[in-house]
Amino acid sequence: MRKHVLLYGLLGGLLIAGLKLIEYRWLVVEHSVEIYGGLVAAVFAGLGIWLGLRLTRQAETVVVREVVVAGPVTFVRDQRKLESLGITPRELEILELIAEGLSNKEIAARVYVSENTVKTHSSRVFLKLGARRRTQAVQLGKELRLIP
Amino acid sequence: MRKHVLLYGLLGGLLIAGLKLIEYRWLVVEHSVEIYGGLVAAVFAGLGIWLGLRLTRQAETVVVREVVVAGPVTFVRDQRKLESLGITPRELEILELIAEGLSNKEIAARVYVSENTVKTHSSRVFLKLGARRRTQAVQLGKELRLIP
DNA sequence: TCCAAAATCACCCCTTTGGGTGACGCGCGG
DNA sequence: CCGCGCGTCACCCAAAGGGGTGATTTTGGA
């Protein structure tokens, strides 16, 4: 900004000097005042426009438009809810496998325990979730952010 | 833009007239030319700056920045997959209710049909999805973007 | 008007699931 | 050392789910 003012003043001074020269050398005629005024007006108007453009060049209005992008929603387990419900890690594991659509028998084979054990875990987790069916348990588990 | 030029000209004319008045009424003194030039320079410079600002006012730079927002992902049903699997609207409806954790009996009460009908629909939808259990059907339905 | 798809309902049979109870071992902290 | 929580397993029973077949009605379009 200060630089602009200095430049402005310098150019003005040079112009005045130039005009003085012109006035004393070959434009000392009648109506020279009008010509002089017109010249000054034109030059300074141009200078003003240039200066105005200069001043507002960096005055860019940055508009940040937020765009919702379907990003991979990172799943964060709600540990507090998990603890408040008293769901053990094993029970949660069984619930996850239930959510994958596996039967008790398949789950038993997956985690190397008997089907009866899987039934016990699932029964407990249903009790803690207040679910009557495994589909309901899955729905509740997802709602409560216990499983992805 | 044309308006600006006209305004500019008009103001310039008025200024000239004003200056003429000043010159002939009470500023007919020595060095009046310098004063005259200074005035013209100052006024036109101001005018130029104003004009420059005016012209560049609408030169806004819009920066679009994409921001990942964990927004509620709007569910869009995959109609093509639905058709390719030959799943009827009614069957889809039943699948949705299954996904909500309802039993066949509850679904029957909800849609005002017999439990046997619900069983038929669910059986068909399981067949079309290649699911053996309702939990698996739900999981597949969500994967295939048939249900939210 | 007639056909085909969709929707509806019923019955049988078997599997799976859910609920309840009881029991055993293991590890940890009082 | 004893209790407690957790994980494990077993058995029983009732309810729900799933597969198959067959049938009727509704409905939308050729």
mmCIF file of C-alpha atoms (C1' of nucleotides) in Angstrom:
data_model
loop_
_atom_site.group_PDB
_atom_site.id
_atom_site.type_symbol
_atom_site.label_atom_id
_atom_site.label_comp_id
_atom_site.label_asym_id
_atom_site.label_seq_id
_atom_site.Cartn_x
_atom_site.Cartn_y
_atom_site.Cartn_z
ATOM 1 C CA MET A 1 0.000 0.000 0.000
ATOM 2 C CA ARG A 2 2.693 2.456 0.977
ATOM 3 C CA LYS A 3 4.553 1.454 -2.141
ATOM 4 C CA HIS A 4 1.561 2.399 -4.223
ATOM 5 C CA VAL A 5 1.305 5.823 -2.666
ATOM 6 C CA LEU A 6 4.985 6.486 -3.268
ATOM 7 C CA LEU A 7 4.731 5.343 -6.859
ATOM 8 C CA TYR A 8 1.697 7.510 -7.322
ATOM 9 C CA GLY A 9 3.443 10.572 -5.963
ATOM 10 C CA LEU A 10 6.528 9.939 -8.066
ATOM 11 C CA LEU A 11 4.559 9.560 -11.252
ATOM 12 C CA GLY A 12 2.592 12.692 -10.400
ATOM 13 C CA GLY A 13 5.798 14.654 -9.891
ATOM 14 C CA LEU A 14 7.269 13.401 -13.139
ATOM 15 C CA LEU A 15 4.121 14.334 -14.946
ATOM 16 C CA ILE A 16 4.125 17.837 -13.505
ATOM 17 C CA ALA A 17 7.742 18.241 -14.527
ATOM 18 C CA GLY A 18 6.935 16.973 -17.999
ATOM 19 C CA LEU A 19 4.038 19.295 -18.315
ATOM 20 C CA LYS A 20 6.158 22.211 -17.168
ATOM 21 C CA LEU A 21 8.641 21.416 -19.890
ATOM 22 C CA ILE A 22 5.886 21.162 -22.429
ATOM 23 C CA GLU A 23 4.395 24.415 -21.244
ATOM 24 C CA TYR A 24 7.636 26.330 -21.530
ATOM 25 C CA ARG A 25 8.962 24.767 -24.683
ATOM 26 C CA TRP A 26 6.299 24.395 -27.352
ATOM 27 C CA LEU A 27 2.825 24.634 -25.936
ATOM 28 C CA VAL A 28 2.850 28.220 -24.783
ATOM 29 C CA VAL A 29 -0.159 29.125 -26.817
ATOM 30 C CA GLU A 30 -3.649 30.363 -26.305
ATOM 31 C CA HIS A 31 -6.028 27.952 -24.465
ATOM 32 C CA SER A 32 -3.119 25.970 -23.231
ATOM 33 C CA VAL A 33 -4.842 25.806 -19.874
ATOM 34 C CA GLU A 34 -7.652 23.722 -21.299
ATOM 35 C CA ILE A 35 -5.252 21.369 -23.005
ATOM 36 C CA TYR A 36 -3.227 21.130 -19.839
ATOM 37 C CA GLY A 37 -6.324 20.377 -17.762
ATOM 38 C CA GLY A 38 -7.529 17.776 -20.225
ATOM 39 C CA LEU A 39 -4.178 16.072 -20.290
ATOM 40 C CA VAL A 40 -3.937 16.050 -16.535
ATOM 41 C CA ALA A 41 -7.478 14.764 -16.262
ATOM 42 C CA ALA A 42 -6.919 11.979 -18.755
ATOM 43 C CA VAL A 43 -3.608 10.862 -17.321
ATOM 44 C CA PHE A 44 -4.739 10.944 -13.724
ATOM 45 C CA ALA A 45 -7.994 9.229 -14.537
ATOM 46 C CA GLY A 46 -6.036 6.424 -16.204
ATOM 47 C CA LEU A 47 -3.688 6.326 -13.273
ATOM 48 C CA GLY A 48 -6.609 6.167 -10.888
ATOM 49 C CA ILE A 49 -8.184 3.309 -12.780
ATOM 50 C CA TRP A 50 -4.911 1.423 -12.824
ATOM 51 C CA LEU A 51 -4.443 2.092 -9.127
ATOM 52 C CA GLY A 52 -7.948 1.008 -8.349
ATOM 53 C CA LEU A 53 -7.423 -2.247 -10.229
ATOM 54 C CA ARG A 54 -4.125 -2.728 -8.476
ATOM 55 C CA LEU A 55 -5.631 -2.198 -5.071
ATOM 56 C CA THR A 56 -8.422 -4.653 -5.627
ATOM 57 C CA ARG A 57 -6.386 -7.303 -7.354
ATOM 58 C CA GLN A 58 -5.615 -9.193 -4.189
ATOM 59 C CA ALA A 59 -8.993 -8.478 -2.711
ATOM 60 C CA GLU A 60 -10.291 -11.813 -3.929
ATOM 61 C CA THR A 61 -13.401 -13.085 -2.357
ATOM 62 C CA VAL A 62 -12.792 -16.684 -1.538
ATOM 63 C CA VAL A 63 -15.997 -18.614 -1.362
ATOM 64 C CA VAL A 64 -15.586 -22.009 0.239
ATOM 65 C CA ARG A 65 -18.344 -24.294 -0.845
ATOM 66 C CA GLU A 66 -18.541 -27.499 1.149
ATOM 67 C CA VAL A 67 -19.356 -30.515 -0.915
ATOM 68 C CA VAL A 68 -20.533 -33.675 0.754
ATOM 69 C CA VAL A 69 -18.439 -36.521 -0.482
ATOM 70 C CA ALA A 70 -19.467 -40.089 0.152
ATOM 71 C CA GLY A 71 -16.343 -40.952 2.051
ATOM 72 C CA PRO A 72 -15.669 -44.322 3.619
ATOM 73 C CA VAL A 73 -17.462 -43.930 6.883
ATOM 74 C CA THR A 74 -14.995 -45.009 9.508
ATOM 75 C CA PHE A 75 -16.712 -47.155 12.088
ATOM 76 C CA VAL A 76 -16.001 -46.328 15.695
ATOM 77 C CA ARG A 77 -17.293 -48.735 18.276
ATOM 78 C CA ASP A 78 -19.204 -47.242 21.164
ATOM 79 C CA GLN A 79 -17.202 -48.712 24.023
ATOM 80 C CA ARG A 80 -19.243 -46.913 26.647
ATOM 81 C CA LYS A 81 -22.500 -48.424 25.452
ATOM 82 C CA LEU A 82 -20.771 -51.765 25.277
ATOM 83 C CA GLU A 83 -19.710 -51.518 28.896
ATOM 84 C CA SER A 84 -22.980 -50.109 30.112
ATOM 85 C CA LEU A 85 -24.764 -53.073 28.586
ATOM 86 C CA GLY A 86 -22.205 -55.479 30.032
ATOM 87 C CA ILE A 87 -21.511 -57.160 26.720
ATOM 88 C CA THR A 88 -18.348 -59.267 26.832
ATOM 89 C CA PRO A 89 -15.840 -59.453 23.940
ATOM 90 C CA ARG A 90 -16.871 -63.008 23.127
ATOM 91 C CA GLU A 91 -20.523 -62.066 22.998
ATOM 92 C CA LEU A 92 -19.730 -59.141 20.722
ATOM 93 C CA GLU A 93 -17.779 -61.447 18.454
ATOM 94 C CA ILE A 94 -20.744 -63.780 18.199
ATOM 95 C CA LEU A 95 -23.010 -60.823 17.473
ATOM 96 C CA GLU A 96 -20.748 -59.739 14.638
ATOM 97 C CA LEU A 97 -20.868 -63.199 13.111
ATOM 98 C CA ILE A 98 -24.625 -63.259 13.472
ATOM 99 C CA ALA A 99 -24.721 -59.939 11.626
ATOM 100 C CA GLU A 100 -22.782 -61.560 8.799
ATOM 101 C CA GLY A 101 -25.688 -63.899 8.318
ATOM 102 C CA LEU A 102 -24.106 -67.040 9.738
ATOM 103 C CA SER A 103 -26.089 -69.742 11.517
ATOM 104 C CA ASN A 104 -25.208 -70.903 14.996
ATOM 105 C CA LYS A 105 -23.641 -74.018 13.529
ATOM 106 C CA GLU A 106 -21.486 -72.008 11.151
ATOM 107 C CA ILE A 107 -20.442 -69.671 13.922
ATOM 108 C CA ALA A 108 -19.530 -72.641 16.094
ATOM 109 C CA ALA A 109 -17.331 -73.985 13.315
ATOM 110 C CA ARG A 110 -15.785 -70.565 12.780
ATOM 111 C CA VAL A 111 -14.754 -69.932 16.383
ATOM 112 C CA TYR A 112 -14.035 -73.587 17.242
ATOM 113 C CA VAL A 113 -16.615 -74.036 19.968
ATOM 114 C CA SER A 114 -19.761 -76.138 20.247
ATOM 115 C CA GLU A 115 -23.056 -74.964 18.887
ATOM 116 C CA ASN A 116 -24.414 -74.936 22.424
ATOM 117 C CA THR A 117 -21.815 -72.393 23.435
ATOM 118 C CA VAL A 118 -22.756 -70.162 20.550
ATOM 119 C CA LYS A 119 -26.368 -70.452 21.610
ATOM 120 C CA THR A 120 -25.480 -69.437 25.154
ATOM 121 C CA HIS A 121 -23.534 -66.395 23.960
ATOM 122 C CA SER A 122 -26.241 -65.340 21.563
ATOM 123 C CA SER A 123 -28.927 -65.788 24.216
ATOM 124 C CA ARG A 124 -26.966 -63.603 26.589
ATOM 125 C CA VAL A 125 -26.361 -60.910 24.020
ATOM 126 C CA PHE A 126 -30.033 -60.945 23.054
ATOM 127 C CA LEU A 127 -30.954 -60.561 26.712
ATOM 128 C CA LYS A 128 -28.553 -57.641 27.138
ATOM 129 C CA LEU A 129 -29.765 -55.954 23.979
ATOM 130 C CA GLY A 130 -33.397 -56.669 24.675
ATOM 131 C CA ALA A 131 -33.725 -58.472 21.361
ATOM 132 C CA ARG A 132 -35.994 -61.426 20.690
ATOM 133 C CA ARG A 133 -34.647 -62.417 17.309
ATOM 134 C CA ARG A 134 -31.190 -62.371 15.830
ATOM 135 C CA THR A 135 -32.278 -59.990 13.070
ATOM 136 C CA GLN A 136 -33.467 -57.585 15.754
ATOM 137 C CA ALA A 137 -30.192 -58.009 17.596
ATOM 138 C CA VAL A 138 -28.302 -57.100 14.438
ATOM 139 C CA GLN A 139 -30.467 -54.063 13.864
ATOM 140 C CA LEU A 140 -30.011 -52.907 17.458
ATOM 141 C CA GLY A 141 -26.292 -53.601 17.357
ATOM 142 C CA LYS A 142 -25.923 -51.407 14.292
ATOM 143 C CA GLU A 143 -28.098 -48.689 15.773
ATOM 144 C CA LEU A 144 -26.094 -48.649 18.999
ATOM 145 C CA ARG A 145 -22.839 -48.572 17.010
ATOM 146 C CA LEU A 146 -21.624 -51.835 18.492
ATOM 147 C CA ILE A 147 -21.073 -53.456 15.090
ATOM 148 C CA PRO A 148 -20.317 -51.911 11.670
ATOM 149 C CA MET B 1 -20.453 -0.593 -18.423
ATOM 150 C CA ARG B 2 -22.012 1.890 -20.787
ATOM 151 C CA LYS B 3 -23.680 3.454 -17.808
ATOM 152 C CA HIS B 4 -20.294 3.960 -16.211
ATOM 153 C CA VAL B 5 -18.890 5.680 -19.258
ATOM 154 C CA LEU B 6 -21.859 8.006 -19.451
ATOM 155 C CA LEU B 7 -21.626 8.833 -15.775
ATOM 156 C CA TYR B 8 -17.941 9.439 -16.168
ATOM 157 C CA GLY B 9 -18.466 11.827 -19.027
ATOM 158 C CA LEU B 10 -21.220 13.660 -17.262
ATOM 159 C CA LEU B 11 -19.154 14.152 -14.161
ATOM 160 C CA GLY B 12 -16.232 15.295 -16.243
ATOM 161 C CA GLY B 13 -18.389 17.880 -17.994
ATOM 162 C CA LEU B 14 -19.805 19.177 -14.748
ATOM 163 C CA LEU B 15 -16.334 19.472 -13.343
ATOM 164 C CA ILE B 16 -15.114 21.426 -16.334
ATOM 165 C CA ALA B 17 -18.072 23.749 -16.038
ATOM 166 C CA GLY B 18 -17.446 24.158 -12.310
ATOM 167 C CA LEU B 19 -13.812 24.888 -12.905
ATOM 168 C CA LYS B 20 -14.682 27.433 -15.568
ATOM 169 C CA LEU B 21 -16.926 29.208 -13.100
ATOM 170 C CA ILE B 22 -14.228 29.159 -10.492
ATOM 171 C CA GLU B 23 -11.665 30.453 -12.968
ATOM 172 C CA TYR B 24 -13.773 33.372 -14.104
ATOM 173 C CA ARG B 25 -15.284 34.356 -10.752
ATOM 174 C CA TRP B 26 -12.777 34.346 -7.940
ATOM 175 C CA LEU B 27 -9.701 32.306 -8.784
ATOM 176 C CA VAL B 28 -8.284 34.507 -11.477
ATOM 177 C CA VAL B 29 -4.975 34.902 -9.767
ATOM 178 C CA GLU B 30 -1.381 34.093 -10.397
ATOM 179 C CA HIS B 31 -0.477 30.367 -10.499
ATOM 180 C CA SER B 32 -4.093 29.496 -11.022
ATOM 181 C CA VAL B 33 -2.953 27.008 -13.653
ATOM 182 C CA GLU B 34 -1.143 24.926 -11.061
ATOM 183 C CA ILE B 35 -4.136 24.952 -8.743
ATOM 184 C CA TYR B 36 -6.379 24.117 -11.646
ATOM 185 C CA GLY B 37 -4.161 21.232 -12.723
ATOM 186 C CA GLY B 38 -3.878 19.951 -9.159
ATOM 187 C CA LEU B 39 -7.613 20.026 -8.691
ATOM 188 C CA VAL B 40 -8.266 18.280 -11.973
ATOM 189 C CA ALA B 41 -5.614 15.695 -11.182
ATOM 190 C CA ALA B 42 -6.973 15.007 -7.703
ATOM 191 C CA VAL B 43 -10.607 14.772 -8.782
ATOM 192 C CA PHE B 44 -9.939 12.629 -11.802
ATOM 193 C CA ALA B 45 -7.596 10.395 -9.912
ATOM 194 C CA GLY B 46 -10.320 9.815 -7.295
ATOM 195 C CA LEU B 47 -12.807 9.248 -10.033
ATOM 196 C CA GLY B 48 -10.485 6.738 -11.676
ATOM 197 C CA ILE B 49 -9.972 4.851 -8.461
ATOM 198 C CA TRP B 50 -13.686 4.741 -7.844
ATOM 199 C CA LEU B 51 -14.266 3.564 -11.393
ATOM 200 C CA GLY B 52 -11.586 0.926 -11.108
ATOM 201 C CA LEU B 53 -13.122 -0.404 -7.910
ATOM 202 C CA ARG B 54 -16.512 -0.356 -9.522
ATOM 203 C CA LEU B 55 -15.347 -2.317 -12.516
ATOM 204 C CA THR B 56 -13.606 -4.983 -10.516
ATOM 205 C CA ARG B 57 -16.218 -5.377 -7.809
ATOM 206 C CA GLN B 58 -17.786 -8.442 -9.373
ATOM 207 C CA ALA B 59 -14.470 -10.094 -10.060
ATOM 208 C CA GLU B 60 -14.890 -12.648 -7.306
ATOM 209 C CA THR B 61 -12.770 -15.707 -7.288
ATOM 210 C CA VAL B 62 -14.820 -18.689 -6.280
ATOM 211 C CA VAL B 63 -12.766 -21.438 -4.732
ATOM 212 C CA VAL B 64 -14.581 -24.741 -4.423
ATOM 213 C CA ARG B 65 -13.026 -26.833 -1.734
ATOM 214 C CA GLU B 66 -14.272 -30.375 -1.358
ATOM 215 C CA VAL B 67 -14.712 -31.312 2.253
ATOM 216 C CA VAL B 68 -15.459 -34.820 3.396
ATOM 217 C CA VAL B 69 -18.398 -34.594 5.687
ATOM 218 C CA ALA B 70 -19.656 -37.581 7.612
ATOM 219 C CA GLY B 71 -23.142 -36.748 6.553
ATOM 220 C CA PRO B 72 -26.149 -39.015 6.507
ATOM 221 C CA VAL B 73 -25.423 -40.971 3.390
ATOM 222 C CA THR B 74 -28.490 -40.716 1.261
ATOM 223 C CA PHE B 75 -29.622 -44.185 0.300
ATOM 224 C CA VAL B 76 -30.230 -44.809 -3.362
ATOM 225 C CA ARG B 77 -31.843 -48.099 -4.256
ATOM 226 C CA ASP B 78 -30.176 -50.098 -6.989
ATOM 227 C CA GLN B 79 -33.150 -50.559 -9.287
ATOM 228 C CA ARG B 80 -31.142 -52.395 -11.891
ATOM 229 C CA LYS B 81 -30.018 -55.081 -9.463
ATOM 230 C CA LEU B 82 -33.565 -55.300 -8.210
ATOM 231 C CA GLU B 83 -34.868 -55.980 -11.693
ATOM 232 C CA SER B 84 -32.071 -58.326 -12.652
ATOM 233 C CA LEU B 85 -32.879 -60.416 -9.593
ATOM 234 C CA GLY B 86 -36.584 -60.265 -10.373
ATOM 235 C CA ILE B 87 -37.535 -59.090 -6.919
ATOM 236 C CA THR B 88 -41.070 -57.729 -6.784
ATOM 237 C CA PRO B 89 -42.099 -54.635 -4.780
ATOM 238 C CA ARG B 90 -43.983 -56.751 -2.289
ATOM 239 C CA GLU B 91 -41.029 -59.021 -1.756
ATOM 240 C CA LEU B 92 -38.793 -56.015 -1.252
ATOM 241 C CA GLU B 93 -41.216 -54.655 1.298
ATOM 242 C CA ILE B 94 -41.103 -57.895 3.221
ATOM 243 C CA LEU B 95 -37.313 -57.884 3.066
ATOM 244 C CA GLU B 96 -37.243 -54.401 4.531
ATOM 245 C CA LEU B 97 -39.443 -55.473 7.410
ATOM 246 C CA ILE B 98 -37.261 -58.510 7.983
ATOM 247 C CA ALA B 99 -34.276 -56.165 8.141
ATOM 248 C CA GLU B 100 -36.051 -54.211 10.849
ATOM 249 C CA GLY B 101 -35.947 -57.323 12.986
ATOM 250 C CA LEU B 102 -39.616 -58.246 12.775
ATOM 251 C CA SER B 103 -40.857 -61.839 12.920
ATOM 252 C CA ASN B 104 -43.049 -63.279 10.201
ATOM 253 C CA LYS B 105 -46.039 -62.946 12.464
ATOM 254 C CA GLU B 106 -45.307 -59.277 13.147
ATOM 255 C CA ILE B 107 -44.785 -58.612 9.461
ATOM 256 C CA ALA B 108 -48.083 -60.335 8.684
ATOM 257 C CA ALA B 109 -49.849 -58.074 11.182
ATOM 258 C CA ARG B 110 -48.087 -55.041 9.769
ATOM 259 C CA VAL B 111 -49.034 -55.549 6.140
ATOM 260 C CA TYR B 112 -52.421 -57.144 6.821
ATOM 261 C CA VAL B 113 -51.786 -60.531 5.259
ATOM 262 C CA SER B 114 -51.526 -64.027 6.686
ATOM 263 C CA GLU B 115 -48.304 -65.362 8.108
ATOM 264 C CA ASN B 116 -48.233 -67.961 5.337
ATOM 265 C CA THR B 117 -48.153 -65.224 2.731
ATOM 266 C CA VAL B 118 -45.249 -63.569 4.469
ATOM 267 C CA LYS B 119 -43.488 -66.903 4.506
ATOM 268 C CA THR B 120 -44.063 -67.312 0.786
ATOM 269 C CA HIS B 121 -42.699 -63.848 0.027
ATOM 270 C CA SER B 122 -39.698 -64.320 2.251
ATOM 271 C CA SER B 123 -38.988 -67.726 0.768
ATOM 272 C CA ARG B 124 -39.055 -66.250 -2.724
ATOM 273 C CA VAL B 125 -36.822 -63.363 -1.790
ATOM 274 C CA PHE B 126 -34.372 -65.741 -0.112
ATOM 275 C CA LEU B 127 -34.332 -67.858 -3.245
ATOM 276 C CA LYS B 128 -33.693 -64.823 -5.443
ATOM 277 C CA LEU B 129 -30.968 -63.532 -3.164
ATOM 278 C CA GLY B 130 -29.446 -66.928 -2.626
ATOM 279 C CA ALA B 131 -29.833 -66.610 1.109
ATOM 280 C CA ARG B 132 -30.538 -69.461 3.508
ATOM 281 C CA ARG B 133 -31.343 -67.403 6.571
ATOM 282 C CA ARG B 134 -33.089 -64.110 7.058
ATOM 283 C CA THR B 135 -29.997 -62.568 8.629
ATOM 284 C CA GLN B 136 -28.073 -63.491 5.520
ATOM 285 C CA ALA B 137 -30.828 -62.036 3.357
ATOM 286 C CA VAL B 138 -30.580 -58.777 5.259
ATOM 287 C CA GLN B 139 -26.821 -58.692 4.903
ATOM 288 C CA LEU B 140 -27.034 -59.386 1.173
ATOM 289 C CA GLY B 141 -29.817 -56.851 0.743
ATOM 290 C CA LYS B 142 -27.687 -54.170 2.324
ATOM 291 C CA GLU B 143 -24.629 -55.171 0.339
ATOM 292 C CA LEU B 144 -26.539 -55.040 -2.924
ATOM 293 C CA ARG B 145 -28.028 -51.669 -1.964
ATOM 294 C CA LEU B 146 -31.566 -52.973 -2.076
ATOM 295 C CA ILE B 147 -32.377 -51.831 1.448
ATOM 296 C CA PRO B 148 -30.887 -48.988 3.551
ATOM 297 C "C1'" DT C 1 -60.714 -60.288 -23.556
ATOM 298 C "C1'" DC C 2 -57.274 -63.314 -22.324
ATOM 299 C "C1'" DC C 3 -52.641 -64.295 -20.548
ATOM 300 C "C1'" DA C 4 -48.915 -63.927 -17.357
ATOM 301 C "C1'" DA C 5 -47.097 -62.108 -13.431
ATOM 302 C "C1'" DA C 6 -47.944 -60.991 -8.886
ATOM 303 C "C1'" DA C 7 -50.139 -61.626 -4.653
ATOM 304 C "C1'" DT C 8 -52.545 -64.378 -1.624
ATOM 305 C "C1'" DC C 9 -53.311 -68.529 1.397
ATOM 306 C "C1'" DA C 10 -52.859 -73.400 3.053
ATOM 307 C "C1'" DC C 11 -50.545 -77.704 4.504
ATOM 308 C "C1'" DC C 12 -46.637 -80.705 5.543
ATOM 309 C "C1'" DC C 13 -42.069 -81.602 7.197
ATOM 310 C "C1'" DC C 14 -37.864 -80.593 8.918
ATOM 311 C "C1'" DT C 15 -34.295 -77.339 10.776
ATOM 312 C "C1'" DT C 16 -33.110 -73.465 13.311
ATOM 313 C "C1'" DT C 17 -33.661 -70.484 16.847
ATOM 314 C "C1'" DG C 18 -34.692 -68.874 21.486
ATOM 315 C "C1'" DG C 19 -35.433 -69.571 26.475
ATOM 316 C "C1'" DG C 20 -34.453 -71.876 30.604
ATOM 317 C "C1'" DT C 21 -31.603 -74.476 33.637
ATOM 318 C "C1'" DG C 22 -27.560 -76.586 35.288
ATOM 319 C "C1'" DA C 23 -22.750 -77.490 35.407
ATOM 320 C "C1'" DC C 24 -17.503 -77.153 34.933
ATOM 321 C "C1'" DG C 25 -12.939 -74.849 34.572
ATOM 322 C "C1'" DC C 26 -9.996 -70.739 34.627
ATOM 323 C "C1'" DG C 27 -8.078 -66.446 36.129
ATOM 324 C "C1'" DC C 28 -8.236 -62.410 38.936
ATOM 325 C "C1'" DG C 29 -8.805 -59.679 42.970
ATOM 326 C "C1'" DG C 30 -10.376 -59.204 47.748
ATOM 327 C "C1'" DC D 1 -8.702 -69.303 49.672
ATOM 328 C "C1'" DC D 2 -13.050 -68.092 47.978
ATOM 329 C "C1'" DG D 3 -16.189 -65.667 45.125
ATOM 330 C "C1'" DC D 4 -17.097 -63.643 40.775
ATOM 331 C "C1'" DG D 5 -17.080 -62.955 35.909
ATOM 332 C "C1'" DC D 6 -16.280 -65.206 31.827
ATOM 333 C "C1'" DG D 7 -16.235 -68.845 28.678
ATOM 334 C "C1'" DT D 8 -17.464 -73.356 27.901
ATOM 335 C "C1'" DC D 9 -20.837 -77.265 27.207
ATOM 336 C "C1'" DA D 10 -25.164 -80.096 27.718
ATOM 337 C "C1'" DC D 11 -30.134 -81.095 27.642
ATOM 338 C "C1'" DC D 12 -34.991 -80.022 26.993
ATOM 339 C "C1'" DC D 13 -38.861 -77.773 24.977
ATOM 340 C "C1'" DA D 14 -41.484 -74.496 22.440
ATOM 341 C "C1'" DA D 15 -41.571 -71.193 18.893
ATOM 342 C "C1'" DA D 16 -40.036 -69.512 14.675
ATOM 343 C "C1'" DG D 17 -37.997 -70.129 10.330
ATOM 344 C "C1'" DG D 18 -37.316 -72.355 5.869
ATOM 345 C "C1'" DG D 19 -38.372 -75.647 1.773
ATOM 346 C "C1'" DG D 20 -41.641 -77.714 -1.120
ATOM 347 C "C1'" DT D 21 -46.074 -78.112 -3.376
ATOM 348 C "C1'" DG D 22 -50.436 -76.659 -4.744
ATOM 349 C "C1'" DA D 23 -54.141 -73.522 -5.296
ATOM 350 C "C1'" DT D 24 -56.952 -69.156 -5.923
ATOM 351 C "C1'" DT D 25 -57.547 -64.307 -6.778
ATOM 352 C "C1'" DT D 26 -55.966 -59.769 -8.537
ATOM 353 C "C1'" DT D 27 -54.059 -57.023 -11.783
ATOM 354 C "C1'" DG D 28 -51.794 -54.959 -15.640
ATOM 355 C "C1'" DG D 29 -50.802 -55.110 -20.372
ATOM 356 C "C1'" DA D 30 -50.884 -57.336 -25.080
#
